[in-house]
CSV table of C-alpha atoms in Angstrom, one decimal:
chain,number,residue,atom,x,y,z
A,56,MET,CA,-11.0,-23.4,93.7
A,57,HIS,CA,-8.3,-25.3,91.1
A,58,VAL,CA,-9.0,-23.9,87.7
A,59,SER,CA,-7.4,-26.4,85.3
A,60,ARG,CA,-5.8,-25.0,82.7
A,61,TYR,CA,-4.6,-25.2,78.9
A,62,PRO,CA,-1.3,-25.7,78.2
A,63,PHE,CA,0.9,-24.1,75.4
A,64,THR,CA,2.5,-26.5,72.9
A,65,VAL,CA,6.1,-26.3,73.0
A,66,ARG,CA,8.7,-28.0,70.0
A,67,LEU,CA,12.2,-28.4,71.6
A,68,VAL,CA,14.5,-28.7,68.9
A,69,GLY,CA,18.1,-30.1,68.5
A,70,PHE,CA,18.9,-30.7,72.2
A,71,ALA,CA,20.2,-34.4,73.2
A,72,PRO,CA,17.6,-37.0,74.9
A,73,ALA,CA,18.8,-36.0,78.6
A,74,GLU,CA,19.1,-32.6,78.8
A,75,SER,CA,15.4,-32.6,76.3
A,76,ALA,CA,13.5,-34.4,79.4
A,77,GLN,CA,15.4,-32.3,82.0
A,78,LEU,CA,13.4,-29.4,80.3
A,79,GLU,CA,10.5,-31.6,79.8
A,80,THR,CA,10.7,-31.7,83.5
A,81,LEU,CA,11.0,-28.1,84.7
A,82,LEU,CA,7.9,-27.3,82.2
A,83,ALA,CA,6.1,-29.3,83.5
A,84,GLN,CA,6.1,-27.9,86.9
A,85,ALA,CA,6.0,-24.5,86.0
A,86,PRO,CA,4.0,-22.1,88.7
A,87,GLU,CA,0.4,-22.8,88.4
A,88,LEU,CA,0.4,-18.4,88.8
A,89,GLY,CA,1.3,-18.2,84.8
A,90,PRO,CA,1.1,-20.5,81.9
A,91,SER,CA,1.3,-24.1,82.0
A,92,TYR,CA,3.2,-26.4,79.4
A,93,PHE,CA,3.2,-29.6,76.9
A,94,CYS,CA,6.4,-30.5,75.6
A,95,LEU,CA,5.0,-32.0,72.1
A,96,HIS,CA,6.5,-35.6,70.5
A,97,ASP,CA,8.8,-35.6,67.4
A,98,ASP,CA,5.6,-36.8,65.1
A,99,SER,CA,3.1,-34.7,66.7
A,100,LEU,CA,1.2,-32.7,63.9
A,101,GLN,CA,0.6,-29.9,66.2
A,102,GLU,CA,1.9,-26.5,65.4
A,103,PRO,CA,3.6,-25.6,68.5
A,104,ASP,CA,2.5,-22.5,70.6
A,105,LEU,CA,6.6,-21.8,71.2
A,106,TYR,CA,9.7,-23.1,70.4
A,107,ILE,CA,13.1,-24.2,72.5
A,108,ALA,CA,16.0,-25.3,71.0
A,109,ASP,CA,19.8,-25.6,71.4
A,110,GLY,CA,21.6,-22.5,70.8
A,111,GLY,CA,24.9,-23.9,70.1
A,112,ASN,CA,23.5,-27.1,67.5
A,113,PRO,CA,23.5,-25.5,63.9
A,114,ALA,CA,21.2,-27.8,62.3
A,115,ALA,CA,18.4,-26.5,64.9
A,116,LEU,CA,19.5,-23.2,63.9
A,117,ALA,CA,19.1,-24.3,59.8
A,118,ARG,CA,15.8,-25.7,61.4
A,119,LEU,CA,14.4,-22.6,62.5
A,120,SER,CA,15.3,-20.8,59.5
A,121,CYS,CA,12.4,-22.8,57.7
A,122,LEU,CA,9.7,-21.3,59.9
A,123,PRO,CA,7.6,-20.1,57.1
A,124,PRO,CA,8.0,-15.8,56.6
A,125,GLY,CA,6.0,-14.1,59.4
A,126,ALA,CA,5.6,-17.2,61.8
A,127,LEU,CA,4.2,-16.1,64.7
A,128,GLN,CA,5.7,-18.5,67.5
A,129,PRO,CA,8.0,-17.4,69.2
A,130,ILE,CA,11.8,-19.0,69.5
A,131,LEU,CA,13.7,-19.0,73.3
A,132,LEU,CA,17.3,-20.2,72.0
A,133,ILE,CA,18.9,-22.0,75.2
A,134,GLY,CA,23.0,-21.8,75.0
A,135,GLY,CA,25.2,-20.7,71.8
A,136,ASP,CA,27.1,-17.7,71.5
A,137,GLY,CA,25.1,-14.8,72.3
A,138,ALA,CA,25.4,-13.4,68.6
A,139,SER,CA,21.8,-14.4,67.7
A,140,SER,CA,19.0,-11.6,67.9
A,141,ARG,CA,16.5,-14.8,69.7
A,142,ARG,CA,16.1,-13.8,72.9
A,143,THR,CA,18.5,-16.7,74.4
A,144,LEU,CA,19.4,-18.0,78.2
A,145,PRO,CA,22.2,-19.7,79.3
A,146,ARG,CA,23.1,-22.9,80.4
A,147,PRO,CA,22.4,-23.8,83.4
A,148,VAL,CA,18.8,-23.1,82.7
A,149,ASP,CA,17.4,-21.0,85.7
A,150,PRO,CA,13.6,-22.8,86.0
A,151,ALA,CA,12.2,-19.1,87.3
A,152,ARG,CA,13.4,-17.3,84.8
A,153,LEU,CA,12.9,-20.1,81.7
A,154,CYS,CA,9.3,-19.3,83.5
A,155,ASP,CA,9.0,-15.9,83.0
A,156,THR,CA,10.8,-15.7,79.9
A,157,LEU,CA,8.5,-18.1,78.4
A,158,ALA,CA,5.5,-15.7,79.1
A,159,GLU,CA,7.0,-13.0,78.1
A,160,LEU,CA,7.3,-14.4,74.6
A,161,LEU,CA,3.7,-16.1,74.8
A,162,ASP,CA,2.2,-12.1,75.7
A,163,ALA,CA,4.5,-10.8,72.7
A,164,ARG,CA,2.7,-13.5,70.4
A,165,VAL,CA,-0.8,-12.7,71.4
A,166,GLN,CA,-0.3,-8.8,70.8
A,167,ALA,CA,1.0,-10.2,67.3
A,168,GLN,CA,-2.1,-12.9,67.1
A,169,ALA,CA,-4.3,-9.8,67.6
A,170,ALA,CA,-2.3,-6.8,64.9
A,171,LEU,CA,-3.0,-9.4,62.4
A,172,ALA,CA,-6.4,-10.2,62.9
A,173,ALA,CA,-6.8,-6.3,63.1
A,174,ARG,CA,-5.9,-6.5,59.1
A,175,GLY,CA,-8.1,-9.4,58.1
A,176,GLU,CA,-5.2,-11.2,57.8
A,177,CYS,CA,-3.8,-14.6,59.7
A,178,SER,CA,-0.4,-17.1,60.0
A,179,LEU,CA,0.2,-20.1,58.1
A,180,PRO,CA,0.8,-23.7,59.0
A,181,GLU,CA,3.9,-24.9,58.6
A,182,ARG,CA,3.8,-27.4,55.4
A,183,ARG,CA,7.1,-29.2,56.6
A,184,ARG,CA,7.8,-31.5,59.6
A,185,ARG,CA,11.4,-32.1,58.1
A,186,PRO,CA,13.8,-29.5,57.8
A,187,ARG,CA,14.2,-28.7,54.0
A,188,LEU,CA,17.8,-28.9,52.2
A,189,GLU,CA,17.3,-26.3,49.8
A,190,PRO,CA,15.9,-23.0,49.7
A,191,ASP,CA,11.6,-22.8,49.0
A,192,THR,CA,11.3,-21.6,45.4
A,193,GLU,CA,7.8,-23.7,44.9
A,194,ALA,CA,4.2,-22.3,45.2
A,195,PRO,CA,2.3,-23.2,48.2
A,196,GLU,CA,-0.5,-25.2,46.1
A,197,THR,CA,2.2,-27.5,44.2
A,198,TYR,CA,3.2,-28.6,47.9
A,199,GLN,CA,-0.3,-28.8,48.6
A,200,ARG,CA,-1.2,-31.2,45.6
A,201,MET,CA,1.7,-33.9,46.5
A,202,ARG,CA,0.8,-34.1,50.4
A,203,GLN,CA,-3.7,-34.3,49.9
A,204,GLY,CA,-5.6,-37.2,49.2
A,205,PRO,CA,-8.1,-37.2,46.8
A,206,PRO,CA,-9.9,-33.4,46.5
A,207,ASP,CA,-13.1,-34.5,47.7
A,208,GLY,CA,-12.6,-37.0,50.1
A,209,ALA,CA,-14.3,-37.0,53.3
A,210,VAL,CA,-13.1,-37.5,56.9
A,211,LEU,CA,-13.4,-40.7,58.5
A,212,ILE,CA,-13.3,-40.2,62.3
A,213,ILE,CA,-12.6,-43.5,64.7
A,214,ASP,CA,-14.0,-43.2,68.2
A,215,LYS,CA,-16.0,-45.0,70.3
A,216,GLY,CA,-18.8,-42.1,69.6
A,217,GLY,CA,-19.7,-39.1,67.7
A,218,ALA,CA,-19.2,-36.0,70.0
A,219,PHE,CA,-15.9,-35.8,68.3
A,220,ARG,CA,-16.5,-35.8,64.1
A,221,ASP,CA,-19.7,-33.3,65.1
A,222,HIS,CA,-17.1,-30.9,67.3
A,223,VAL,CA,-14.6,-30.8,64.7
A,224,ALA,CA,-17.5,-30.3,62.0
A,225,TYR,CA,-18.9,-26.8,63.8
A,226,VAL,CA,-14.8,-26.2,64.4
A,227,VAL,CA,-14.1,-26.3,61.1
A,228,GLY,CA,-17.3,-25.4,59.4
A,229,ALA,CA,-17.6,-21.9,61.6
A,230,ARG,CA,-14.6,-21.3,61.5
A,231,LEU,CA,-14.1,-21.1,57.3
A,232,GLY,CA,-17.3,-19.0,57.0
A,233,ALA,CA,-20.0,-22.2,56.5
A,234,ALA,CA,-22.3,-23.6,59.1
A,235,ALA,CA,-22.0,-27.2,59.9
A,236,SER,CA,-24.9,-29.3,58.5
A,237,GLN,CA,-25.7,-32.8,58.3
A,238,ASN,CA,-26.0,-34.8,54.0
A,239,GLY,CA,-28.5,-37.5,55.2
A,240,LEU,CA,-25.6,-40.0,55.4
A,241,PRO,CA,-25.7,-42.2,58.7
A,242,GLY,CA,-22.4,-41.1,61.2
A,243,ALA,CA,-21.1,-38.4,58.8
A,244,GLY,CA,-22.0,-34.4,58.5
A,245,LEU,CA,-20.5,-31.9,56.5
A,246,CYS,CA,-17.0,-29.4,57.4
A,247,GLY,CA,-16.9,-25.7,56.2
A,248,CYS,CA,-15.1,-26.8,52.3
A,249,GLY,CA,-17.9,-29.3,52.1
A,250,ARG,CA,-16.2,-32.2,52.5
A,251,PRO,CA,-17.7,-35.4,54.7
A,252,VAL,CA,-16.7,-35.7,58.3
A,253,GLU,CA,-18.0,-39.3,59.0
A,254,TRP,CA,-17.4,-41.3,61.8
A,255,THR,CA,-17.7,-45.1,63.1
A,256,ASP,CA,-17.0,-47.4,66.0
A,257,SER,CA,-15.5,-50.2,63.9
A,258,SER,CA,-12.4,-51.4,62.1
A,259,ARG,CA,-14.4,-53.5,60.0
A,260,ALA,CA,-16.7,-50.5,58.5
A,261,ALA,CA,-13.6,-48.2,58.6
A,262,VAL,CA,-11.8,-50.7,56.3
A,263,ARG,CA,-14.6,-50.9,54.0
A,264,LEU,CA,-15.3,-47.8,54.0
A,265,CYS,CA,-12.4,-46.1,53.1
A,266,ASP,CA,-12.2,-49.1,50.3
A,267,GLU,CA,-15.5,-47.9,49.1
A,268,THR,CA,-15.4,-43.8,49.2
A,269,PRO,CA,-13.1,-41.2,48.3
A,270,VAL,CA,-11.4,-40.3,51.7
A,271,SER,CA,-8.4,-38.3,52.2
A,272,LEU,CA,-7.8,-38.0,55.8
A,273,VAL,CA,-8.5,-40.7,59.1
A,274,MET,CA,-8.3,-39.9,62.5
A,275,ILE,CA,-7.8,-42.9,65.2
A,276,ASN,CA,-8.9,-42.2,68.5
A,277,THR,CA,-6.2,-44.9,70.1
A,278,CYS,CA,-8.4,-45.2,73.6
A,279,ALA,CA,-11.7,-46.5,71.0
A,280,PRO,CA,-12.7,-50.0,72.4
A,281,GLY,CA,-11.6,-53.0,70.5
A,282,ILE,CA,-9.8,-50.7,68.1
A,283,GLU,CA,-6.0,-52.3,66.9
A,284,PRO,CA,-4.3,-48.4,66.3
A,285,TYR,CA,-1.4,-49.4,63.9
A,286,SER,CA,-3.4,-52.9,62.3
A,287,LEU,CA,-5.8,-50.6,60.9
A,288,SER,CA,-4.2,-48.0,59.6
A,289,SER,CA,-1.8,-51.0,57.8
A,290,ALA,CA,-5.3,-52.3,56.0
A,291,ILE,CA,-6.6,-48.9,55.4
A,292,LYS,CA,-2.9,-48.1,53.8
A,293,SER,CA,-2.5,-51.2,52.3
A,294,GLN,CA,-5.6,-50.3,49.9
A,295,GLN,CA,-5.6,-48.9,46.1
A,296,GLY,CA,-5.8,-46.0,45.9
A,297,ALA,CA,-5.0,-45.1,49.9
A,298,GLY,CA,-1.2,-44.1,48.8
A,299,ARG,CA,-2.2,-40.4,50.3
A,300,THR,CA,-4.9,-41.2,52.6
A,301,ALA,CA,-3.7,-39.2,55.6
A,302,VAL,CA,-3.7,-41.1,58.9
A,303,LEU,CA,-2.6,-39.7,62.1
A,304,PHE,CA,-3.9,-40.8,65.3
A,305,LEU,CA,-5.2,-39.4,68.5
A,306,VAL,CA,-3.5,-39.9,71.2
A,307,GLY,CA,-3.6,-39.7,75.2
A,308,GLN,CA,-1.4,-39.7,78.1
A,309,SER,CA,-1.9,-43.0,78.5
A,310,PHE,CA,-0.9,-44.1,74.8
A,311,LYS,CA,2.8,-45.5,74.3
A,312,TYR,CA,3.1,-43.8,70.8
A,313,ASP,CA,5.4,-46.3,68.8
A,314,SER,CA,7.3,-44.5,66.3
A,315,LEU,CA,9.4,-46.9,64.2
A,316,ARG,CA,5.4,-49.3,64.5
A,317,ALA,CA,3.1,-46.2,63.3
A,318,ARG,CA,6.2,-45.2,60.2
A,319,ASP,CA,5.6,-49.3,59.8
A,320,ALA,CA,1.9,-48.8,59.2
A,321,GLY,CA,2.0,-45.8,57.1
A,322,VAL,CA,0.8,-43.5,60.2
A,323,ARG,CA,1.2,-39.5,59.2
A,324,GLY,CA,1.5,-38.2,63.1
A,325,LEU,CA,-0.1,-37.1,65.9
A,326,LEU,CA,-2.6,-35.2,68.1
A,327,ASP,CA,-1.8,-35.2,71.1
A,328,LYS,CA,-5.6,-35.6,73.4
A,329,PRO,CA,-7.5,-33.2,74.0
A,330,VAL,CA,-7.2,-31.1,70.5
A,331,ALA,CA,-7.6,-27.6,70.6
A,332,ASP,CA,-9.7,-25.9,67.8
A,333,ARG,CA,-6.7,-23.7,66.8
A,334,HIS,CA,-4.6,-27.2,66.2
A,335,LEU,CA,-7.4,-29.0,64.4
A,336,LEU,CA,-7.8,-25.9,61.6
A,337,ALA,CA,-3.9,-26.1,61.4
A,338,THR,CA,-3.9,-29.6,60.7
A,339,PHE,CA,-7.0,-29.7,58.4
A,340,GLN,CA,-4.6,-27.1,56.4
A,341,LYS,CA,-1.8,-28.8,56.3
A,342,LEU,CA,-3.2,-32.3,55.1
A,343,LEU,CA,-6.1,-31.0,53.1
A,344,ALA,CA,-7.1,-28.1,50.7
A,345,LEU,CA,-9.1,-25.9,52.6
A,346,PRO,CA,-8.5,-22.3,52.7
A,347,ALA,CA,-7.7,-20.3,55.4
A,348,PRO,CA,-9.6,-19.7,58.2
A,349,LYS,CA,-11.9,-16.6,59.2
A,350,PRO,CA,-10.0,-14.2,62.1
A,351,LEU,CA,-11.7,-14.1,65.1
């Protein structure tokens, strides 16, 4: 019987397009007996499970140096001069050795996560989508205030049904130590931080809700019937007071994400479906003023 594997997410850093495509192909052909992998889009808001970087690209190495202290994502370098203390594979990349090395790095990450949880601690997600040019001298709260929407704003999910809304409210509520509950409003629940988690399948209703009530985060399922996600994002972001409302897309494999069009529409980024619970939590921590989740 075939058992489906949830893929580990990989962020490729610093590679030319042709080599990125080659690495994506190699990872997609990983042996069935080991981990499977999925390479994130550049605009993805998901936390990668590991990084693969061009060891000969100074900009890629600079970006890796910007990771927060204690980051648990392992890093594999391809090429370079061999002077780095990080795991490195030479070019041309041998597919079998690549998969074996990644599996070893993931095993080390699991051990590090277990040790962190045993101490009652957890790792924090990276706050930035782009490498910083100066040393990080500001407190994390400074960046949170710059990025987050209304402090009591709702989470609005635009989808064909309310199942994902219910799942979000449950997962975030359970991990933050508060049970998901109903607040009495049609199509609304509460996540663990007390913010309403609302749902609609109508673009018109979504725009009206964002106009009439504070909304911090909008999640648009790009496969929802009757929804044009770019136009909907533009309509929401054009409203007064929506400058800090984060809009993100939930994207399936069949959807062709257009980065330029998305940025013009005010889209913050995307999450690839299916979205693992850990990625939901990390995204909420990034975009909302949420406490760190309790270790499991």
